[in-house]
Short mmCIF file of C-alpha atoms and ligand atoms in Angstrom, two decimals:
data_model
loop_
_atom_site.label_atom_id
_atom_site.label_comp_id
_atom_site.label_asym_id
_atom_site.label_seq_id
_atom_site.Cartn_x
_atom_site.Cartn_y
_atom_site.Cartn_z
CA MET A 1 8.90 -3.39 2.77
CA ARG A 2 9.01 -7.16 3.32
CA MET A 3 5.76 -8.53 4.63
CA ILE A 4 3.57 -11.58 5.02
CA LEU A 5 -0.21 -11.90 4.75
CA VAL A 6 -1.66 -14.67 6.93
CA GLY A 7 -5.28 -15.71 7.33
CA PRO A 8 -7.77 -18.50 6.77
CA PRO A 9 -8.86 -19.47 3.25
CA GLY A 10 -11.10 -16.76 1.88
CA ALA A 11 -9.95 -14.17 4.44
CA GLY A 12 -9.23 -11.77 1.59
CA LYS A 13 -5.45 -12.22 1.35
CA GLY A 14 -5.40 -12.15 -2.46
CA THR A 15 -7.85 -9.23 -2.57
CA GLN A 16 -5.77 -7.15 -0.15
CA ALA A 17 -2.42 -8.26 -1.62
CA ALA A 18 -3.38 -6.77 -4.99
CA ARG A 19 -3.84 -3.36 -3.33
CA LEU A 20 -0.81 -3.59 -1.04
CA VAL A 21 1.70 -4.52 -3.74
CA HIS A 22 0.47 -1.55 -5.75
CA ASP A 23 0.61 0.85 -2.78
CA HIS A 24 4.04 -0.29 -1.60
CA GLY A 25 5.58 -0.99 -5.00
CA ILE A 26 6.67 -4.49 -4.01
CA CYS A 27 6.36 -7.86 -5.71
CA HIS A 28 3.51 -10.23 -4.90
CA VAL A 29 4.57 -13.80 -4.14
CA SER A 30 1.51 -16.03 -3.77
CA SER A 31 2.41 -19.67 -3.09
CA GLY A 32 -1.11 -20.72 -4.17
CA ASP A 33 -0.82 -18.86 -7.50
CA MET A 34 2.63 -20.35 -8.11
CA LEU A 35 1.38 -23.86 -7.40
CA ARG A 36 -1.70 -23.39 -9.62
CA ALA A 37 0.56 -22.20 -12.45
CA ALA A 38 2.76 -25.30 -11.98
CA VAL A 39 -0.32 -27.55 -12.13
CA LYS A 40 -1.58 -25.78 -15.27
CA ASP A 41 1.84 -26.07 -16.94
CA GLY A 42 2.11 -29.76 -16.00
CA THR A 43 5.56 -29.36 -14.41
CA ALA A 44 7.00 -32.03 -12.09
CA LEU A 45 6.11 -29.79 -9.10
CA GLY A 46 2.59 -29.29 -10.44
CA LYS A 47 2.03 -33.03 -10.84
CA GLN A 48 3.10 -33.60 -7.23
CA ALA A 49 1.01 -30.71 -5.88
CA ASP A 50 -2.24 -31.27 -7.79
CA ASP A 51 -3.79 -33.98 -5.62
CA TYR A 52 -2.96 -32.23 -2.34
CA MET A 53 -4.53 -29.01 -3.59
CA ARG A 54 -7.72 -30.61 -4.87
CA ARG A 55 -8.27 -32.19 -1.45
CA GLY A 56 -7.55 -28.99 0.40
CA ALA A 57 -4.46 -30.55 1.98
CA LEU A 58 -1.13 -28.77 2.32
CA VAL A 59 1.55 -29.42 -0.30
CA PRO A 60 4.62 -30.93 1.47
CA ASP A 61 6.94 -28.39 3.09
CA ASP A 62 10.08 -29.32 1.14
CA LEU A 63 8.40 -28.61 -2.21
CA VAL A 64 6.87 -25.29 -1.17
CA ILE A 65 9.90 -24.01 0.73
CA ALA A 66 12.24 -24.57 -2.23
CA MET A 67 9.77 -22.88 -4.61
CA VAL A 68 9.22 -19.74 -2.49
CA ILE A 69 12.81 -19.24 -1.30
CA GLU A 70 14.00 -19.40 -4.89
CA ARG A 71 11.32 -16.89 -5.92
CA ILE A 72 12.14 -14.26 -3.29
CA GLY A 73 15.81 -14.47 -4.29
CA LYS A 74 14.98 -13.06 -7.73
CA ALA A 75 15.88 -9.52 -8.71
CA ASP A 76 12.30 -8.16 -8.67
CA CYS A 77 12.01 -9.04 -4.96
CA ALA A 78 15.25 -7.29 -3.99
CA ASP A 79 13.48 -4.13 -2.80
CA GLY A 80 10.61 -5.88 -1.06
CA PHE A 81 7.92 -8.51 -1.33
CA MET A 82 4.50 -9.50 -0.11
CA LEU A 83 4.25 -13.18 0.77
CA ASP A 84 0.66 -14.38 0.42
CA GLY A 85 -0.10 -17.91 1.66
CA PHE A 86 3.46 -18.64 2.81
CA PRO A 87 4.59 -19.58 5.42
CA ARG A 88 1.78 -21.91 6.44
CA THR A 89 3.58 -24.24 8.83
CA ARG A 90 6.23 -23.83 11.52
CA PRO A 91 8.96 -25.48 9.35
CA GLN A 92 8.10 -23.02 6.54
CA ALA A 93 8.35 -20.04 8.94
CA GLU A 94 11.71 -21.24 10.24
CA ALA A 95 13.05 -21.87 6.72
CA LEU A 96 12.02 -18.34 5.71
CA ASP A 97 13.77 -16.92 8.77
CA ARG A 98 16.99 -18.73 7.90
CA ALA A 99 16.88 -17.68 4.24
CA MET A 100 16.26 -14.04 5.13
CA ALA A 101 19.01 -14.01 7.77
CA ALA A 102 21.41 -15.50 5.22
CA ALA A 103 20.44 -12.74 2.78
CA GLY A 104 20.92 -10.08 5.49
CA VAL A 105 17.30 -8.86 5.34
CA ALA A 106 14.42 -8.89 7.84
CA LEU A 107 10.63 -8.94 7.84
CA ASP A 108 8.91 -5.60 8.48
CA ALA A 109 5.41 -6.87 9.22
CA VAL A 110 3.15 -9.91 9.37
CA VAL A 111 -0.50 -9.00 8.75
CA LEU A 112 -3.02 -11.49 10.12
CA ILE A 113 -6.49 -11.07 8.58
CA GLU A 114 -9.09 -12.59 10.90
CA VAL A 115 -12.48 -13.75 9.58
CA PRO A 116 -14.81 -16.06 11.54
CA ASP A 117 -15.21 -19.60 10.18
CA GLY A 118 -18.93 -18.98 9.66
CA LEU A 119 -18.23 -16.45 6.89
CA ILE A 120 -15.48 -18.39 5.15
CA LEU A 121 -17.62 -20.95 3.33
CA ARG A 122 -19.77 -18.23 1.76
CA ARG A 123 -16.72 -16.29 0.59
CA ILE A 124 -15.02 -19.37 -0.85
CA THR A 125 -17.94 -20.96 -2.69
CA GLY A 126 -18.97 -17.62 -4.22
CA ARG A 127 -15.48 -16.73 -5.46
CA ARG A 128 -14.87 -16.48 -9.20
CA SER A 129 -11.85 -15.14 -11.08
CA ASP A 130 -11.22 -13.76 -14.52
CA PRO A 131 -8.76 -16.10 -16.31
CA GLU A 132 -7.62 -13.23 -18.54
CA THR A 133 -6.73 -10.66 -15.88
CA GLY A 134 -6.57 -12.74 -12.68
CA GLU A 135 -9.04 -10.30 -11.07
CA ILE A 136 -10.93 -11.83 -8.11
CA TYR A 137 -14.72 -11.46 -7.85
CA HIS A 138 -17.53 -12.77 -5.69
CA LEU A 139 -20.97 -13.67 -7.05
CA GLU A 140 -22.67 -11.94 -4.13
CA PHE A 141 -20.18 -9.45 -2.63
CA GLN A 142 -18.33 -8.26 -5.73
CA PRO A 143 -20.10 -9.48 -8.88
CA PRO A 144 -18.10 -9.55 -12.12
CA PRO A 145 -19.16 -6.89 -14.64
CA PRO A 146 -21.66 -8.16 -17.24
CA ALA A 147 -19.05 -7.96 -20.04
CA ILE A 148 -16.92 -10.66 -18.44
CA ALA A 149 -19.52 -12.58 -16.41
CA ALA A 150 -19.57 -15.46 -18.92
CA ARG A 151 -15.84 -16.12 -18.74
CA VAL A 152 -15.18 -16.09 -14.98
CA VAL A 153 -14.11 -19.44 -13.51
CA GLN A 154 -14.27 -21.22 -10.17
CA ARG A 155 -11.18 -22.75 -8.53
CA LYS A 156 -11.13 -26.56 -8.29
CA ASP A 157 -10.60 -26.39 -4.52
CA ASP A 158 -13.47 -23.96 -3.90
CA THR A 159 -15.93 -26.76 -3.17
CA GLU A 160 -17.58 -27.02 0.23
CA GLU A 161 -15.69 -30.23 1.04
CA ALA A 162 -12.23 -28.88 0.13
CA CYS A 163 -13.01 -25.60 1.91
CA ARG A 164 -13.73 -27.44 5.16
CA ALA A 165 -10.46 -29.38 4.81
CA ARG A 166 -8.52 -26.14 4.14
CA LEU A 167 -10.09 -24.48 7.16
CA GLU A 168 -9.14 -27.42 9.35
CA LYS A 169 -5.54 -27.26 8.07
CA TYR A 170 -5.47 -23.55 8.75
CA HIS A 171 -6.40 -24.08 12.40
CA SER A 172 -4.10 -27.07 12.96
CA GLU A 173 -1.00 -26.03 10.95
CA THR A 174 -1.06 -22.31 10.16
CA ALA A 175 -2.64 -20.60 13.17
CA PRO A 176 0.18 -21.97 15.39
CA ILE A 177 2.76 -19.84 13.50
CA VAL A 178 1.04 -16.65 14.71
CA PRO A 179 2.72 -16.64 18.17
CA PHE A 180 6.10 -17.09 16.41
CA TYR A 181 5.61 -13.67 14.79
CA ARG A 182 3.88 -12.09 17.78
CA ASP A 183 6.99 -12.87 19.83
CA LYS A 184 9.09 -11.00 17.27
CA GLY A 185 6.88 -7.92 17.72
CA ILE A 186 5.94 -7.63 14.04
CA LEU A 187 2.40 -9.07 14.08
CA ARG A 188 -0.49 -6.77 13.06
CA THR A 189 -3.93 -8.32 13.61
CA ILE A 190 -6.72 -7.02 11.35
CA ASP A 191 -10.48 -7.55 11.50
CA GLY A 192 -11.26 -8.96 8.04
CA VAL A 193 -15.04 -8.46 8.30
CA GLY A 194 -16.28 -5.45 6.35
CA THR A 195 -15.93 -4.25 2.80
CA PRO A 196 -12.58 -4.71 1.03
CA ASP A 197 -12.08 -0.92 1.30
CA GLU A 198 -12.68 -0.98 5.05
CA VAL A 199 -10.25 -3.87 5.53
CA ALA A 200 -7.65 -2.13 3.33
CA ALA A 201 -7.94 1.03 5.45
CA ARG A 202 -7.37 -0.99 8.64
CA ILE A 203 -4.26 -2.61 7.16
CA THR A 204 -2.86 0.73 6.00
CA ALA A 205 -3.42 2.20 9.49
CA ALA A 206 -1.79 -0.84 11.13
CA LEU A 207 1.24 -0.44 8.89
CA GLY A 208 1.59 3.15 10.03
CA GLY A 209 -0.10 4.65 6.99
CA LYS A 210 3.00 4.06 4.89
CA VAL A 211 1.93 4.00 1.25
CA ARG A 212 3.79 4.96 -1.87
CA ALA A 213 3.19 8.52 -3.02
P1 AP5 B 1 -4.05 -20.43 -1.61
O1 AP5 B 1 -4.25 -20.04 -3.00
O2 AP5 B 1 -3.03 -19.73 -0.79
O3 AP5 B 1 -5.48 -20.40 -0.92
P2 AP5 B 1 -5.99 -19.97 0.54
O4 AP5 B 1 -4.99 -19.64 1.57
O5 AP5 B 1 -6.94 -21.05 0.90
O6 AP5 B 1 -6.59 -18.62 0.32
P3 AP5 B 1 -7.58 -18.23 -0.78
O7 AP5 B 1 -6.84 -17.89 -2.03
O8 AP5 B 1 -8.63 -19.28 -0.89
O9 AP5 B 1 -8.28 -16.96 -0.13
P4 AP5 B 1 -7.83 -15.48 0.06
O10 AP5 B 1 -7.57 -15.24 1.50
O11 AP5 B 1 -6.74 -15.09 -0.91
O12 AP5 B 1 -9.19 -14.76 -0.31
P5 AP5 B 1 -9.64 -13.89 -1.59
O13 AP5 B 1 -9.00 -12.55 -1.53
O14 AP5 B 1 -9.50 -14.68 -2.85
O15 AP5 B 1 -3.70 -21.98 -1.50
C1 AP5 B 1 -4.42 -22.95 -2.23
C2 AP5 B 1 -3.81 -24.33 -1.96
O16 AP5 B 1 -2.44 -24.36 -2.39
C3 AP5 B 1 -3.76 -24.75 -0.48
O17 AP5 B 1 -4.96 -25.33 -0.03
C4 AP5 B 1 -2.61 -25.77 -0.51
O18 AP5 B 1 -3.02 -26.99 -1.05
C5 AP5 B 1 -1.63 -25.13 -1.50
N1 AP5 B 1 -0.68 -24.22 -0.84
C6 AP5 B 1 -0.55 -22.87 -1.07
N2 AP5 B 1 0.42 -22.36 -0.30
C7 AP5 B 1 0.93 -23.40 0.42
C8 AP5 B 1 1.93 -23.49 1.41
N3 AP5 B 1 2.62 -22.41 1.82
N4 AP5 B 1 2.19 -24.71 1.95
C9 AP5 B 1 1.52 -25.81 1.55
N5 AP5 B 1 0.53 -25.79 0.62
C10 AP5 B 1 0.24 -24.59 0.06
O19 AP5 B 1 -11.18 -13.72 -1.21
C11 AP5 B 1 -12.08 -14.82 -1.23
C12 AP5 B 1 -13.44 -14.37 -1.77
O20 AP5 B 1 -14.02 -13.42 -0.87
C13 AP5 B 1 -13.35 -13.64 -3.14
O21 AP5 B 1 -14.47 -14.00 -3.91
C14 AP5 B 1 -13.37 -12.15 -2.78
O22 AP5 B 1 -13.96 -11.37 -3.81
C15 AP5 B 1 -14.22 -12.15 -1.52
N6 AP5 B 1 -13.79 -11.13 -0.56
C16 AP5 B 1 -12.51 -10.77 -0.24
N7 AP5 B 1 -12.51 -9.80 0.70
C17 AP5 B 1 -13.84 -9.58 0.99
C18 AP5 B 1 -14.49 -8.71 1.92
N8 AP5 B 1 -13.81 -7.88 2.73
N9 AP5 B 1 -15.86 -8.75 1.97
C19 AP5 B 1 -16.57 -9.59 1.14
N10 AP5 B 1 -16.00 -10.44 0.26
C20 AP5 B 1 -14.64 -10.43 0.19
#
């Protein structure tokens, strides 16, 4: 299975990706996680990306495309992958198409998780993650267990200001790639409002109930 998760910031892409990669036995390729790791490690890519990310702007296409295309060419992605947060612009979608055609593989599904803008800010500002396990929590919707509550951290771009900028970028740059995939007949649109279990069930049904035994 080769698939893409698309949706506004805070739609639940990371939350659902964790379940889907487990169910389908595929590798999880999150462009945001890769960029945050590069920033943390102080690599040349990380130094270039840091300012864009803090502001909630998009990291330039050439940097992100090279990073993701190289990643999905690795051996652990040979049997399938879940792209989370990529592509986010039309040039990224076209570059992915070319790379996959060159590799003789095709996308099986693009899952669009829709959540109204009014809910996004609450989801983003309440998000916390466990630096030791990478587990995602929410102060209100999915509170971290007491044993780890003191060590959870907030992302630098989860401020109200950066969230508004990210949402604007989503509508201007990312939403326009949706028709590109609809025209290919592989788009599955999911209502992202509800509990994570409810959303997961909708995605599984939209994918034809195909989960690993
Ligand atoms: P990235 O890390 O991709 O961030 P994003 O797309 O803004 O998405 P998020 O990670 O914020 O949200 P999510 O949808 O994964 O939600 P989550 O599951 O965590 O990108 C960050 C930055 O990197 C970008 O701004 C850009 O600068 C750069 N970048 C990355 N990719 C790029 C690219 N391709 N091109 C250019 N630049 C790029 O859930 C959010 C919260 O809600 C959590 O607290 C969770 O517990 C809670 N929650 C989840 N589901 C539910 C539910 N059903 N009900 C209640 N709460 C829920």
